[in-house]
Coordinates of C-alpha atoms and ligand atoms in Angstrom, one line a residue:
X1 CA 36.7 11.0 12.0
X2 CA 35.4 12.5 8.7
X3 CA 32.4 14.8 9.3
X4 CA 29.4 13.5 7.3
X5 CA 28.2 17.1 7.1
X6 CA 31.2 18.0 5.0
X7 CA 31.4 14.9 2.8
X8 CA 28.7 13.4 0.5
X9 CA 26.3 16.3 0.6
X10 CA 23.1 16.1 -1.5
X11 CA 20.9 19.0 -2.6
X12 CA 17.5 18.3 -1.3
X13 CA 14.1 20.1 -1.5
X14 CA 11.4 19.2 1.1
X15 CA 7.9 20.3 0.2
X16 CA 5.7 20.8 3.3
X17 CA 7.1 22.0 6.6
X18 CA 4.7 20.2 9.0
X19 CA 5.5 17.5 11.5
X20 CA 7.2 15.4 8.9
X21 CA 8.6 17.9 6.4
X22 CA 10.1 20.2 9.0
X23 CA 11.7 17.4 11.0
X24 CA 13.0 15.7 7.8
X25 CA 14.4 19.0 6.4
X26 CA 16.2 19.9 9.7
X27 CA 17.5 16.3 10.2
X28 CA 18.7 16.1 6.6
X29 CA 20.7 19.3 7.3
X30 CA 22.0 17.6 10.5
X31 CA 23.1 14.7 8.3
X32 CA 25.2 17.1 6.2
X33 CA 22.9 17.8 3.2
X34 CA 21.9 21.2 1.8
X35 CA 18.1 21.6 2.2
X36 CA 15.5 24.0 0.9
X37 CA 12.2 23.6 2.7
X38 CA 9.2 24.9 0.8
X39 CA 5.7 25.6 2.2
X40 CA 2.8 27.5 0.8
X41 CA 1.8 28.8 4.2
X42 CA 3.4 32.2 4.4
X43 CA 3.0 32.6 8.1
X44 CA 4.7 29.3 8.8
X45 CA 7.6 30.1 6.5
X46 CA 8.0 33.6 8.1
X47 CA 8.1 32.0 11.5
X48 CA 10.7 29.5 10.4
X49 CA 12.8 32.2 8.7
X50 CA 12.8 34.0 12.1
X51 CA 14.0 30.8 13.7
X52 CA 10.8 30.0 15.5
X53 CA 9.4 26.4 15.5
X54 CA 5.7 26.3 14.7
X55 CA 5.3 23.0 16.4
X56 CA 6.1 21.6 19.8
X57 CA 8.7 18.9 19.2
X58 CA 11.6 17.9 21.4
X59 CA 15.1 18.8 20.1
X60 CA 13.7 20.5 17.0
X61 CA 14.4 24.1 18.2
X62 CA 18.0 23.2 19.0
X63 CA 18.6 21.6 15.6
X64 CA 16.8 24.4 13.8
X65 CA 19.1 26.9 15.5
X66 CA 22.1 24.9 14.5
X67 CA 21.3 24.7 10.8
X68 CA 19.0 27.6 9.9
X69 CA 20.4 29.7 7.0
X70 CA 23.3 27.2 6.7
X71 CA 22.2 23.6 5.9
X72 CA 18.5 24.5 5.7
X73 CA 16.6 27.5 4.4
X74 CA 12.8 28.1 4.2
X75 CA 10.8 29.6 1.3
X76 CA 7.4 29.8 -0.3
X77 CA 9.1 29.9 -3.7
X78 CA 8.8 26.3 -5.1
X79 CA 11.1 26.9 -8.1
X80 CA 13.8 28.2 -5.8
X81 CA 13.6 24.9 -3.9
X82 CA 13.3 22.6 -6.9
X83 CA 16.0 24.1 -9.2
X84 CA 19.1 23.1 -7.2
X85 CA 17.6 19.8 -5.9
X86 CA 18.6 16.3 -6.9
X87 CA 15.9 14.8 -4.6
X88 CA 12.5 16.4 -3.9
X89 CA 10.7 15.0 -0.9
X90 CA 6.9 15.5 -0.9
X91 CA 5.7 15.8 2.7
X92 CA 2.3 17.4 2.4
X93 CA -0.9 16.2 4.2
X94 CA -2.9 13.2 2.9
X95 CA -6.1 13.6 5.0
X96 CA -9.0 11.2 5.0
X97 CA -11.5 11.8 2.3
X98 CA -15.3 11.2 2.5
X99 CA -15.0 7.5 1.3
X100 CA -12.3 6.7 3.8
X101 CA -9.7 6.9 1.0
X102 CA -6.7 9.2 1.4
X103 CA -7.3 12.6 -0.2
X104 CA -4.3 13.0 -2.5
X105 CA -5.3 16.4 -3.8
X106 CA -2.4 18.1 -2.0
X107 CA 0.1 15.6 -3.4
X108 CA -1.3 16.1 -6.9
X109 CA -1.2 19.9 -6.6
X110 CA 2.5 19.7 -5.6
X111 CA 3.4 17.3 -8.4
X112 CA 1.7 19.5 -11.0
X113 CA 3.7 22.5 -9.6
X114 CA 6.9 20.5 -9.7
X115 CA 6.3 19.6 -13.3
X116 CA 6.1 23.3 -14.3
X117 CA 9.5 24.1 -12.9
X118 CA 11.6 21.0 -13.7
X119 CA 15.1 21.9 -14.9
X120 CA 16.9 18.5 -15.2
X121 CA 16.8 15.0 -13.8
X122 CA 15.4 14.7 -10.3
X123 CA 14.1 12.0 -8.0
X124 CA 10.6 12.7 -6.6
X125 CA 10.3 11.1 -3.2
X126 CA 6.9 10.2 -1.6
X127 CA 7.4 11.0 2.1
X128 CA 3.7 11.6 2.8
X129 CA 1.7 8.4 3.7
X130 CA 0.0 7.4 0.5
X131 CA -1.9 4.3 -0.8
X132 CA -0.3 1.7 -3.0
X133 CA 0.1 2.8 -6.7
X134 CA 0.5 6.5 -5.8
X135 CA 3.9 6.1 -7.2
X136 CA 2.4 5.3 -10.6
X137 CA -0.1 8.1 -10.4
X138 CA 2.7 10.6 -9.7
X139 CA 4.6 9.3 -12.7
X140 CA 1.4 9.6 -14.9
X141 CA 0.8 13.1 -13.6
X142 CA 4.3 14.2 -14.5
X143 CA 3.9 12.8 -18.0
X144 CA 0.5 14.5 -18.4
X145 CA 2.3 17.8 -17.6
X146 CA 4.8 17.1 -20.4
X147 CA 7.8 16.0 -18.4
X148 CA 9.8 13.4 -20.3
X149 CA 10.3 10.0 -18.6
X150 CA 14.1 10.3 -18.5
X151 CA 13.8 13.6 -16.5
X152 CA 12.6 12.0 -13.3
X153 CA 12.1 8.9 -11.1
X154 CA 9.6 8.4 -8.3
X155 CA 10.6 6.7 -5.1
X156 CA 8.6 5.8 -2.0
X157 CA 10.4 6.6 1.3
X158 CA 7.7 6.3 4.0
X159 CA 8.2 8.1 7.3
X160 CA 7.8 6.2 10.6
X161 CA 8.6 9.0 13.1
X162 CA 6.3 9.5 16.1
X163 CA 5.3 13.0 17.2
X164 CA 7.0 13.9 20.5
X165 CA 10.1 11.9 19.6
X166 CA 10.2 12.8 15.9
X167 CA 13.8 14.0 15.7
X168 CA 15.2 11.0 17.6
X169 CA 13.1 8.7 15.5
X170 CA 14.4 10.3 12.3
X171 CA 18.1 10.2 13.2
X172 CA 17.9 6.8 14.9
X173 CA 15.3 4.9 12.9
X174 CA 14.3 1.3 13.4
X175 CA 14.6 1.1 9.6
X176 CA 14.6 3.2 6.5
X177 CA 12.4 1.9 3.7
X178 CA 13.1 2.8 0.1
X179 CA 10.7 1.7 -2.6
X180 CA 12.4 2.2 -5.9
X181 CA 11.8 0.7 -9.3
X182 CA 15.3 1.3 -10.6
X183 CA 18.9 1.4 -9.2
X184 CA 19.6 5.0 -10.2
X185 CA 17.0 6.4 -7.9
X186 CA 17.6 3.8 -5.1
X187 CA 21.3 4.8 -5.2
X188 CA 20.4 8.5 -4.6
X189 CA 18.4 7.5 -1.6
X190 CA 21.2 5.3 -0.3
X191 CA 23.5 8.3 -0.6
X192 CA 21.1 10.6 1.3
X193 CA 20.8 8.1 4.2
X194 CA 24.5 7.0 4.1
X195 CA 25.5 9.1 7.1
X196 CA 23.0 7.0 9.1
X197 CA 23.4 3.6 7.4
X198 CA 27.2 3.8 7.3
X199 CA 27.3 5.0 10.9
X200 CA 29.3 8.2 10.1
X201 CA 26.8 10.5 11.7
X202 CA 26.9 8.6 15.1
X203 CA 30.7 9.2 15.3
X204 CA 30.3 13.0 15.3
X205 CA 31.0 14.6 18.7
X206 CA 27.7 16.6 18.5
X207 CA 25.5 13.8 17.1
X208 CA 22.2 13.4 18.8
X209 CA 22.4 10.3 21.1
X210 CA 20.1 7.4 20.5
X211 CA 19.9 3.7 19.9
X212 CA 21.9 3.6 16.6
X213 CA 25.7 3.8 16.7
X214 CA 28.6 3.4 14.4
X215 CA 28.8 -0.2 15.4
X216 CA 25.0 -0.7 14.9
X217 CA 24.0 1.9 12.3
X218 CA 20.5 2.4 10.8
X219 CA 19.2 -0.3 8.4
X220 CA 18.0 0.5 5.0
X221 CA 15.6 -1.8 3.1
X222 CA 15.1 -1.5 -0.6
X223 CA 11.8 -2.8 -2.0
X224 CA 9.5 -2.2 -5.0
X225 CA 7.5 1.1 -4.8
X226 CA 4.3 -0.8 -4.1
X227 CA 5.8 -2.8 -1.3
X228 CA 7.1 0.3 0.4
X229 CA 3.7 2.0 0.1
X230 CA 2.1 -1.1 1.7
X231 CA 4.8 -1.3 4.4
X232 CA 3.8 2.1 5.7
X233 CA 0.0 1.4 5.8
X234 CA 0.4 -2.1 7.1
X235 CA 2.8 -0.9 9.9
X236 CA 0.3 1.8 11.1
X237 CA -2.6 -0.5 10.8
X238 CA -0.8 -3.2 12.8
X239 CA 0.1 -0.8 15.6
X240 CA -3.5 0.4 15.7
X241 CA -4.7 -3.2 15.8
X242 CA -2.4 -3.9 18.8
X243 CA -4.0 -1.0 20.7
X244 CA -7.5 -2.1 19.8
X245 CA -6.6 -5.6 20.9
X246 CA -5.4 -4.6 24.3
X247 CA -8.4 -2.3 24.7
X248 CA -10.8 -5.2 24.0
X249 CA -8.9 -7.4 26.5
X250 CA -9.1 -4.5 29.0
X251 CA -12.9 -4.5 28.7
X252 CA -12.9 -8.2 29.3
X253 CA -10.6 -7.8 32.2
X254 CA -12.8 -5.1 33.7
X255 CA -15.8 -7.4 33.6
X256 CA -14.0 -10.2 35.5
X257 CA -12.1 -8.0 38.0
X258 CA -8.8 -8.7 36.4
X259 CA -6.1 -6.1 35.9
X260 CA -5.1 -5.1 32.3
X261 CA -1.7 -3.7 33.5
X262 CA -0.7 -7.2 34.8
X263 CA -2.1 -8.8 31.7
X264 CA -0.2 -6.5 29.4
X265 CA 3.0 -7.1 31.4
X266 CA 2.5 -10.9 31.2
X267 CA 1.8 -10.8 27.5
X268 CA 4.5 -8.3 26.6
X269 CA 7.3 -10.4 28.2
X270 CA 6.8 -12.8 25.4
X271 CA 9.3 -11.5 22.9
X272 CA 7.0 -12.4 20.0
X273 CA 4.3 -10.1 21.4
X274 CA 6.5 -7.4 22.9
X275 CA 5.6 -4.8 25.5
X276 CA 5.1 -1.8 23.3
X277 CA 1.8 -0.5 22.2
X278 CA -0.1 -2.5 24.8
X279 CA -1.2 0.5 26.8
X280 CA -5.0 0.3 27.3
X281 CA -6.9 3.6 27.5
X282 CA -9.1 5.9 25.6
X283 CA -8.1 4.5 22.2
X284 CA -5.7 5.8 19.6
X285 CA -6.0 9.2 18.0
X286 CA -3.9 11.6 16.1
X287 CA -3.6 12.6 12.5
X288 CA -2.4 9.2 11.3
X289 CA -3.7 6.0 12.8
X290 CA -7.5 6.8 12.3
X291 CA -7.0 8.0 8.7
X292 CA -4.4 5.3 7.8
X293 CA -6.6 2.5 9.0
X294 CA -9.4 3.9 6.9
X295 CA -7.2 4.4 3.9
X296 CA -5.7 0.9 4.1
X297 CA -9.2 -0.6 4.5
X298 CA -10.2 1.3 1.3
X299 CA -7.2 0.0 -0.6
X300 CA -8.1 -3.6 0.4
X301 CA -11.8 -3.0 -0.7
X302 CA -10.7 -1.6 -4.0
X303 CA -8.5 -4.7 -4.6
X304 CA -11.4 -7.0 -3.6
X305 CA -9.5 -8.3 -0.6
X306 CA -11.5 -9.2 2.5
X307 CA -9.8 -7.2 5.4
X308 CA -12.7 -6.8 7.8
X309 CA -10.2 -7.0 10.6
X310 CA -9.5 -3.3 10.0
X311 CA -13.1 -2.3 10.4
X312 CA -13.1 -4.1 13.8
X313 CA -10.0 -2.3 14.8
X314 CA -11.7 1.0 14.1
X315 CA -15.0 0.0 15.8
X316 CA -13.2 -1.1 19.0
X317 CA -11.4 2.2 19.0
X318 CA -14.5 4.3 18.6
X319 CA -16.4 2.2 21.3
X320 CA -13.5 2.8 23.7
X321 CA -14.3 6.5 23.9
X322 CA -18.0 5.7 24.4
X323 CA -17.1 3.4 27.3
X324 CA -15.0 6.0 28.9
X325 CA -17.8 8.6 28.6
X326 CA -20.2 6.1 30.2
X327 CA -17.7 5.6 33.1
X328 CA -17.7 9.3 33.8
X329 CA -21.5 9.3 33.7
X330 CA -21.7 6.4 36.1
X331 CA -19.3 7.9 38.5
X332 CA -21.1 11.2 38.6
X333 CA -24.7 10.0 38.4
X334 CA -25.9 12.9 36.3
X335 CA -23.9 15.2 34.2
X336 CA -25.8 18.4 33.5
X337 CA -24.4 21.3 35.5
X338 CA -21.4 19.3 36.8
X339 CA -17.9 20.7 36.8
X340 CA -15.1 18.5 35.5
X341 CA -11.4 19.1 35.4
X342 CA -9.8 17.6 32.2
X343 CA -6.1 16.9 32.2
X344 CA -4.8 16.6 28.7
X345 CA -5.9 18.0 25.3
X346 CA -3.1 16.7 22.9
X347 CA -3.7 13.3 21.2
X348 CA -0.7 11.9 23.1
X349 CA 2.0 13.2 25.4
X350 CA 4.9 15.3 24.3
X351 CA 3.1 17.1 21.5
X352 CA 0.8 20.1 21.0
X353 CA -1.0 18.2 18.2
X354 CA -4.8 17.9 18.8
X355 CA -5.7 16.5 15.4
X356 CA -8.2 13.6 16.0
X357 CA -7.4 13.8 19.7
X358 CA -9.6 11.5 21.9
X359 CA -9.2 14.2 24.6
X360 CA -10.9 16.8 22.5
X361 CA -13.6 14.4 21.3
X362 CA -14.4 13.5 24.9
X363 CA -14.5 17.1 26.1
X364 CA -16.9 17.9 23.3
X365 CA -19.2 15.1 24.5
X366 CA -19.0 16.4 28.0
X367 CA -19.9 19.9 26.9
X368 CA -22.8 18.6 24.8
X369 CA -24.1 16.8 28.0
X370 CA -24.1 20.2 29.8
X371 CA -20.9 19.7 31.8
X372 CA -18.6 22.7 32.6
X373 CA -15.1 21.7 31.7
X374 CA -11.8 23.3 32.9
X375 CA -8.9 21.9 31.0
X376 CA -5.1 21.9 31.3
X377 CA -2.4 20.6 29.0
X378 CA 1.3 21.4 29.2
X379 CA 1.7 22.1 25.5
X380 CA -1.6 22.1 23.6
X381 CA -3.6 24.8 25.3
X382 CA -3.1 27.5 22.6
X383 CA -4.0 25.1 19.7
X384 CA -6.9 23.6 21.7
X385 CA -8.4 27.1 22.2
X386 CA -8.9 27.4 18.5
X387 CA -11.0 24.1 18.4
X388 CA -12.7 24.7 21.8
X389 CA -12.9 28.4 22.4
X390 CA -12.9 29.6 26.0
X391 CA -16.5 30.2 27.2
X392 CA -18.6 30.0 30.3
X393 CA -18.6 26.2 30.0
X394 CA -15.1 25.7 28.5
X395 CA -12.4 27.1 30.7
X396 CA -8.6 26.7 30.7
X397 CA -6.4 26.6 33.8
X398 CA -2.8 27.4 34.4
X399 CA -2.0 24.0 36.1
X400 CA -3.7 20.8 37.1
X401 CA -4.6 22.0 40.6
X402 CA -6.2 25.2 39.4
X403 CA -8.2 23.0 36.9
X404 CA -9.3 20.7 39.8
X405 CA -10.5 23.6 42.0
X406 CA -14.0 22.8 43.2
X407 CA -14.6 20.3 40.4
X408 CA -16.9 17.3 40.9
X409 CA -14.3 15.0 39.3
X410 CA -11.1 15.0 37.5
X411 CA -10.4 13.1 34.3
X412 CA -7.0 12.2 32.8
X413 CA -7.1 12.2 29.0
X414 CA -3.5 12.4 27.8
X415 CA -0.5 10.4 29.1
X416 CA 1.8 13.4 30.0
X417 CA 4.5 12.4 32.5
X418 CA 3.6 15.3 34.8
X419 CA 0.0 13.9 35.2
X420 CA 1.5 10.7 36.6
X421 CA 3.2 12.5 39.6
X422 CA 0.6 14.9 40.9
X423 CA 0.5 15.9 44.5
X424 CA -2.4 13.7 45.5
X425 CA -3.0 15.4 48.8
X426 CA -3.2 18.8 47.1
X427 CA -5.4 17.4 44.4
X428 CA -7.8 15.9 46.9
X429 CA -8.1 19.2 48.7
X430 CA -8.7 21.1 45.5
X431 CA -11.5 18.8 44.2
X432 CA -15.1 19.2 45.5
X433 CA -15.3 15.3 45.5
X434 CA -12.1 13.2 45.3
X435 CA -13.1 11.4 42.1
X436 CA -10.5 10.7 39.5
X437 CA -11.4 8.9 36.2
X438 CA -8.2 8.0 34.4
X439 CA -8.3 7.3 30.7
X440 CA -4.5 6.5 30.7
X441 CA -4.0 4.3 33.7
X442 CA -1.4 6.5 35.2
X443 CA -2.0 5.5 38.9
X444 CA -2.1 2.4 41.0
X445 CA -5.7 1.9 42.2
X446 CA -4.4 0.9 45.7
X447 CA -2.4 4.1 46.0
X448 CA -5.4 6.2 44.9
X449 CA -7.7 4.4 47.4
X450 CA -5.1 5.0 50.2
X451 CA -5.1 8.7 49.3
X452 CA -8.8 8.9 49.7
X453 CA -9.9 8.8 46.0
X454 CA -12.6 7.1 44.2
X455 CA -10.5 6.0 41.2
X456 CA -11.9 4.6 38.0
X457 CA -9.5 3.5 35.2
X458 CA -9.4 1.2 32.2
X459 CA -9.4 -2.5 32.5
X460 CA -8.9 -2.5 36.2
X461 CA -11.3 -2.8 39.1
X462 CA -12.5 0.7 40.3
X463 CA -11.7 1.6 43.9
X464 CA -13.9 3.8 46.1
X465 CA -13.1 6.4 48.7
X466 CA -14.6 5.3 52.0
X467 CA -17.1 8.2 52.0
X468 CA -18.3 7.7 48.4
X469 CA -19.5 4.1 48.2
X470 CA -19.8 2.1 45.1
X471 CA -22.3 3.7 42.7
X472 CA -25.0 1.6 41.0
X473 CA -25.1 1.8 37.3
X474 CA -27.1 4.7 35.9
X475 CA -30.7 3.6 35.2
X476 CA -30.3 5.3 31.8
X477 CA -27.6 2.8 30.7
Ligands
NAD506 P1 1.1 18.8 8.3 O1 -0.3 19.1 8.0 O2 1.7 19.0 9.7 O3 2.1 19.5 7.3 C1 1.8 19.5 5.9 C2 2.4 20.8 5.4 O4 2.3 20.9 3.9 C3 1.7 22.1 5.9 O5 2.7 23.0 6.5 C4 1.1 22.7 4.6 O6 1.1 24.1 4.6 C5 2.1 22.2 3.6 N1 1.5 22.2 2.2 C6 0.3 21.8 1.8 N2 0.2 22.0 0.4 C7 1.4 22.5 0.0 C8 1.8 23.0 -1.3 N3 1.1 22.9 -2.4 N4 3.1 23.5 -1.3 C9 3.8 23.6 -0.2 N5 3.4 23.2 1.0 C10 2.2 22.7 1.1 O7 1.2 17.2 8.0 P2 2.2 16.1 8.7 O8 1.7 15.7 10.0 O9 3.6 16.6 8.5 O10 2.0 14.9 7.7 C11 2.4 14.9 6.3 C12 2.3 13.5 5.7 O11 3.2 12.7 6.5 C13 1.0 12.9 5.8 O12 0.8 12.1 4.7 C14 1.1 12.0 7.1 O13 0.2 10.9 7.0 C15 2.5 11.5 7.0 N6 3.1 11.2 8.3 C16 2.9 12.0 9.4 C17 3.5 11.7 10.6 C18 3.2 12.5 11.8 O14 3.6 12.0 12.9 N7 2.6 13.6 11.8 C19 4.4 10.6 10.7 C20 4.6 9.8 9.5 C21 4.0 10.2 8.3
UGA507 C1 2.2 6.9 14.8 C2 3.3 5.7 14.6 O1 3.7 5.3 15.9 C3 4.5 6.2 13.8 O2 5.4 5.1 13.6 C4 4.0 6.8 12.5 O3 5.0 7.3 11.7 C5 2.9 7.9 12.7 O4 1.8 7.3 13.5 C6 2.3 8.3 11.4 O5 2.3 7.6 10.5 O6 1.9 9.5 11.5 P1 2.0 9.0 16.4 O7 0.6 9.1 15.7 O8 2.9 10.2 16.4 O9 2.9 7.9 15.6 O10 1.8 8.5 17.8 P2 1.8 7.1 18.6 O11 2.8 7.1 19.7 O12 1.9 6.0 17.7 O13 0.4 7.1 19.3 C7 -0.8 7.1 18.5 C8 -2.0 7.1 19.4 O14 -2.1 5.8 20.0 C9 -2.0 8.1 20.5 O15 -3.3 8.6 20.7 C10 -1.6 7.3 21.7 O16 -2.1 7.8 22.9 C11 -2.2 5.9 21.4 N1 -1.6 4.8 22.1 C12 -0.3 4.5 21.7 C13 -2.3 4.0 22.9 O17 -3.5 4.2 23.2 N2 -1.7 2.9 23.5 C14 -0.4 2.6 23.2 O18 0.1 1.5 23.8 C15 0.3 3.3 22.3

């Protein structure tokens, strides 16, 4: 079989080497392209040049080792990245601004810098998540900096990868969306993704395995730039809505002694609903759902479209953390001076990312209430210590059992697999009281009761260790 890494290579520049930029750069190299990845963070670039991955992401170190200094190089020199490139992917942050709108200042800064060093026709590709019409703003910005219209096109190519499975998601995507307003630029994107859409990549002996194959290759959808921009926001907002929906149902289930896990199973078996993203818990976090729901809401407001559904999605999500905090409070009667073991710091499993992590927000609230917290996370401890420095009240443990030692209760905040298979006997002995408050529904209440725990979870009846008794609600509530 022909090797897609030898045929049809495109010179690509990726600007930004974060979760999206770095994964895209390394995966484009894996697909056979020649990539220069540019970042203005000197430390990050130095780390990457040494072959170290600055983020915790499965399969990334292996692919980086395979392609570093061959298919992909790293630099802080923007011109060195731009000059050879036919396509320039912009993958810098678009955080939430004060009004809820996306802050596009990093994108604008990059576009201005690109304009200064243009040396021929290029396609600028929006990979960052941006509001509709950003495509037009980028075009206008290039013109303002004196770049002639025939020197460039702007294309939207939103990214749908999830942290923790980013490499697999990139190379085996559910779909690739290209929003282009002319055929010339759409064709370049088709060429770039051809190893995946024509299935050639999946025939290679060392291709990363996944759901796509030569027989069922990745699908590429070409739309207008505006439609592509909206596809990204609408997809994230829809997934966030699914999570808020199941959390609202969980709260209802709890008040009538029903079980949200059974309900989600029963709902998810309907192919029109689907089983994914129906996990009730602490609510969604991360660097994307909260800011993208806010940004999409802002877009609707700007266009005079009534989309209050999105505010409800956000409100349910925020309330979910309040409810969980109240559960801990109820289970422990009073909080000041109590010692709580917290399992999980990352915003989800399989990542070290703590941006907008519900776990970090919850721990902050516990600390504010005078609780002493001992936390453990398999990947996010180093990053978390920058946000929550170790102190007399905030401690870090080497494993779940050390965190649990002499604690009044243990809370599960992140859905790491290893938290779902703890040695319950050992945990019970380590804790001062066998109380487990699970924000991710990792255990069966019956199993927990049989192991002597008081177990409180989300959307399911709580069970009580025989010695503990069912607490009354706090009078303060
Ligand atoms: P990130 O913060 O991890 O990475 C952004 C990188 O851009 C940083 O390394 C930063 O140093 C660099 N940068 C900023 N300004 C620069 C400049 N002028 N020149 C060169 N480099 C510069 O962000 P991320 O999580 O990768 O997200 C990037 C974009 O992709 C956002 O719009 C986000 O919404 C979107 N997105 C993220 C994910 C995800 O899972 N994280 C998934 C899909 C889409
Ligand atoms: C999400 C989307 O899934 C990606 O498609 C998208 O590209 C990305 O945002 C983005 O635009 O940045 P990610 O934030 O990495 O990916 O993680 P998810 O797996 O979607 O989880 C987001 C949050 O929702 C986490 O806090 C997770 O714990 C929570 N979640 C997820 C639930 O509470 N219940 C669920 O059923 C699923």
